[in-house]
Amino acid sequence: MGLDFWYRFTGDPKDPAQRQELNSRSPLFKAAQFTKPLLIMHGVNDPRVKLEQSELMVRALREAGKSVGYHTFKGEGHGNIKWSNNLVMFRKTAEFLQRCLGGSNAGFDWFELASWAF
């Protein structure tokens, strides 16, 4: 199960016709169609989804004038392992949801301040 399987499943970007089909389905090329705010958080060392992919999406959304929050986590991969990064992720998510949906948000967390020790 390598790239050959993946290309059969999704499409081969080296084939011009398949590349066109891939691009037609890609959210990257539909940024102008987004109607809701988006929050993107990414582990810098993610081996599955490269950081460049998130950066391209964020850039496309911002160029289209869309609302997008973006935060990266140093030392993390395809999921956060560090407790301190999880606290930041939870706070950023709560802030994003509060902006989008209203309601209250506790804001700064004292545990986050001391999380460097863990």
Tab-separated table of C-alpha atoms in Angstrom:
chain	number	residue	atom	x	y	z
A	1	MET	CA	0.000	0.000	0.000
A	2	GLY	CA	2.065	2.860	-1.268
A	3	LEU	CA	1.561	5.771	-3.581
A	4	ASP	CA	0.228	3.548	-6.366
A	5	PHE	CA	-2.711	2.505	-4.193
A	6	TRP	CA	-3.272	6.086	-3.058
A	7	TYR	CA	-3.238	7.367	-6.634
A	8	ARG	CA	-5.765	4.679	-7.687
A	9	PHE	CA	-7.961	5.726	-4.773
A	10	THR	CA	-7.723	9.522	-5.145
A	11	GLY	CA	-6.147	10.283	-8.520
A	12	ASP	CA	-2.624	10.739	-9.824
A	13	PRO	CA	-1.525	14.384	-9.721
A	14	LYS	CA	1.101	13.679	-12.410
A	15	ASP	CA	-1.625	12.853	-14.946
A	16	PRO	CA	-3.001	16.177	-16.328
A	17	ALA	CA	-6.605	14.954	-16.598
A	18	GLN	CA	-6.548	13.485	-13.111
A	19	ARG	CA	-4.844	16.630	-11.763
A	20	GLN	CA	-7.683	18.713	-13.190
A	21	GLU	CA	-10.229	16.436	-11.482
A	22	LEU	CA	-8.308	16.647	-8.180
A	23	ASN	CA	-8.197	20.439	-8.385
A	24	SER	CA	-11.931	20.599	-9.110
A	25	ARG	CA	-12.600	18.808	-5.788
A	26	SER	CA	-9.959	20.574	-3.709
A	27	PRO	CA	-11.104	23.063	-1.059
A	28	LEU	CA	-7.970	25.079	-1.882
A	29	PHE	CA	-9.527	26.146	-5.179
A	30	LYS	CA	-12.946	26.800	-3.625
A	31	ALA	CA	-11.867	29.293	-0.953
A	32	ALA	CA	-14.095	32.016	-2.405
A	33	GLN	CA	-17.138	29.766	-1.879
A	34	PHE	CA	-16.654	29.431	1.892
A	35	THR	CA	-19.478	31.089	3.789
A	36	LYS	CA	-18.587	30.316	7.408
A	37	PRO	CA	-15.531	31.134	9.530
A	38	LEU	CA	-12.900	28.422	9.736
A	39	LEU	CA	-10.316	27.533	12.389
A	40	ILE	CA	-7.220	25.654	11.250
A	41	MET	CA	-4.740	24.262	13.766
A	42	HIS	CA	-1.721	22.285	12.640
A	43	GLY	CA	1.180	20.375	14.174
A	44	VAL	CA	4.371	21.651	12.555
A	45	ASN	CA	5.854	18.133	12.376
A	46	ASP	CA	2.758	16.400	10.968
A	47	PRO	CA	3.999	13.576	8.701
A	48	ARG	CA	0.590	13.017	7.070
A	49	VAL	CA	-0.641	16.523	6.321
A	50	LYS	CA	2.238	18.822	5.508
A	51	LEU	CA	2.297	22.281	7.079
A	52	GLU	CA	2.454	23.814	3.604
A	53	GLN	CA	-1.047	22.500	2.879
A	54	SER	CA	-2.541	24.406	5.797
A	55	GLU	CA	-0.555	27.512	4.935
A	56	LEU	CA	-1.784	27.408	1.330
A	57	MET	CA	-5.394	27.023	2.498
A	58	VAL	CA	-5.104	29.870	4.998
A	59	ARG	CA	-3.540	32.118	2.352
A	60	ALA	CA	-6.272	31.283	-0.184
A	61	LEU	CA	-9.021	31.995	2.349
A	62	ARG	CA	-7.462	35.290	3.443
A	63	GLU	CA	-6.945	36.389	-0.163
A	64	ALA	CA	-10.646	35.636	-0.740
A	65	GLY	CA	-11.505	37.852	2.242
A	66	LYS	CA	-12.739	34.952	4.374
A	67	SER	CA	-12.558	34.685	8.157
A	68	VAL	CA	-9.957	32.099	9.154
A	69	GLY	CA	-8.102	31.519	12.396
A	70	TYR	CA	-4.756	29.755	12.188
A	71	HIS	CA	-2.476	28.373	14.870
A	72	THR	CA	0.493	26.025	14.648
A	73	PHE	CA	1.926	23.787	17.340
A	74	LYS	CA	5.702	23.392	17.431
A	75	GLY	CA	6.909	19.912	18.263
A	76	GLU	CA	3.561	18.299	17.443
A	77	GLY	CA	2.574	15.934	14.663
A	78	HIS	CA	-0.826	14.711	13.474
A	79	GLY	CA	-2.238	15.259	16.941
A	80	ASN	CA	-1.095	17.051	20.059
A	81	ILE	CA	0.824	15.069	22.655
A	82	LYS	CA	1.914	17.885	24.963
A	83	TRP	CA	-0.561	18.875	27.637
A	84	SER	CA	0.423	22.545	27.241
A	85	ASN	CA	-0.428	22.471	23.523
A	86	ASN	CA	-3.771	20.817	24.246
A	87	LEU	CA	-4.610	23.653	26.644
A	88	VAL	CA	-3.817	26.206	23.932
A	89	MET	CA	-5.857	24.211	21.401
A	90	PHE	CA	-8.850	24.039	23.752
A	91	ARG	CA	-8.644	27.772	24.515
A	92	LYS	CA	-8.349	28.724	20.837
A	93	THR	CA	-11.319	26.474	20.033
A	94	ALA	CA	-13.404	28.034	22.819
A	95	GLU	CA	-12.506	31.555	21.647
A	96	PHE	CA	-13.386	30.667	18.053
A	97	LEU	CA	-16.736	29.158	19.030
A	98	GLN	CA	-17.529	32.120	21.277
A	99	ARG	CA	-16.855	34.535	18.379
A	100	CYS	CA	-18.981	32.453	15.988
A	101	LEU	CA	-21.805	31.367	18.264
A	102	GLY	CA	-21.792	33.909	21.066
A	103	GLY	CA	-22.015	32.988	24.696
A	104	SER	CA	-19.234	33.187	27.216
A	105	ASN	CA	-15.624	32.144	27.221
A	106	ALA	CA	-13.420	31.781	30.285
A	107	GLY	CA	-10.481	33.258	28.356
A	108	PHE	CA	-7.023	32.928	29.873
A	109	ASP	CA	-6.432	29.751	31.849
A	110	TRP	CA	-4.013	29.765	34.810
A	111	PHE	CA	-3.140	26.148	34.023
A	112	GLU	CA	-1.865	27.346	30.660
A	113	LEU	CA	0.517	29.733	32.405
A	114	ALA	CA	2.090	26.909	34.399
A	115	SER	CA	1.909	24.298	31.638
A	116	TRP	CA	5.557	24.825	30.694
A	117	ALA	CA	6.421	22.706	33.725
A	118	PHE	CA	4.613	19.637	32.393
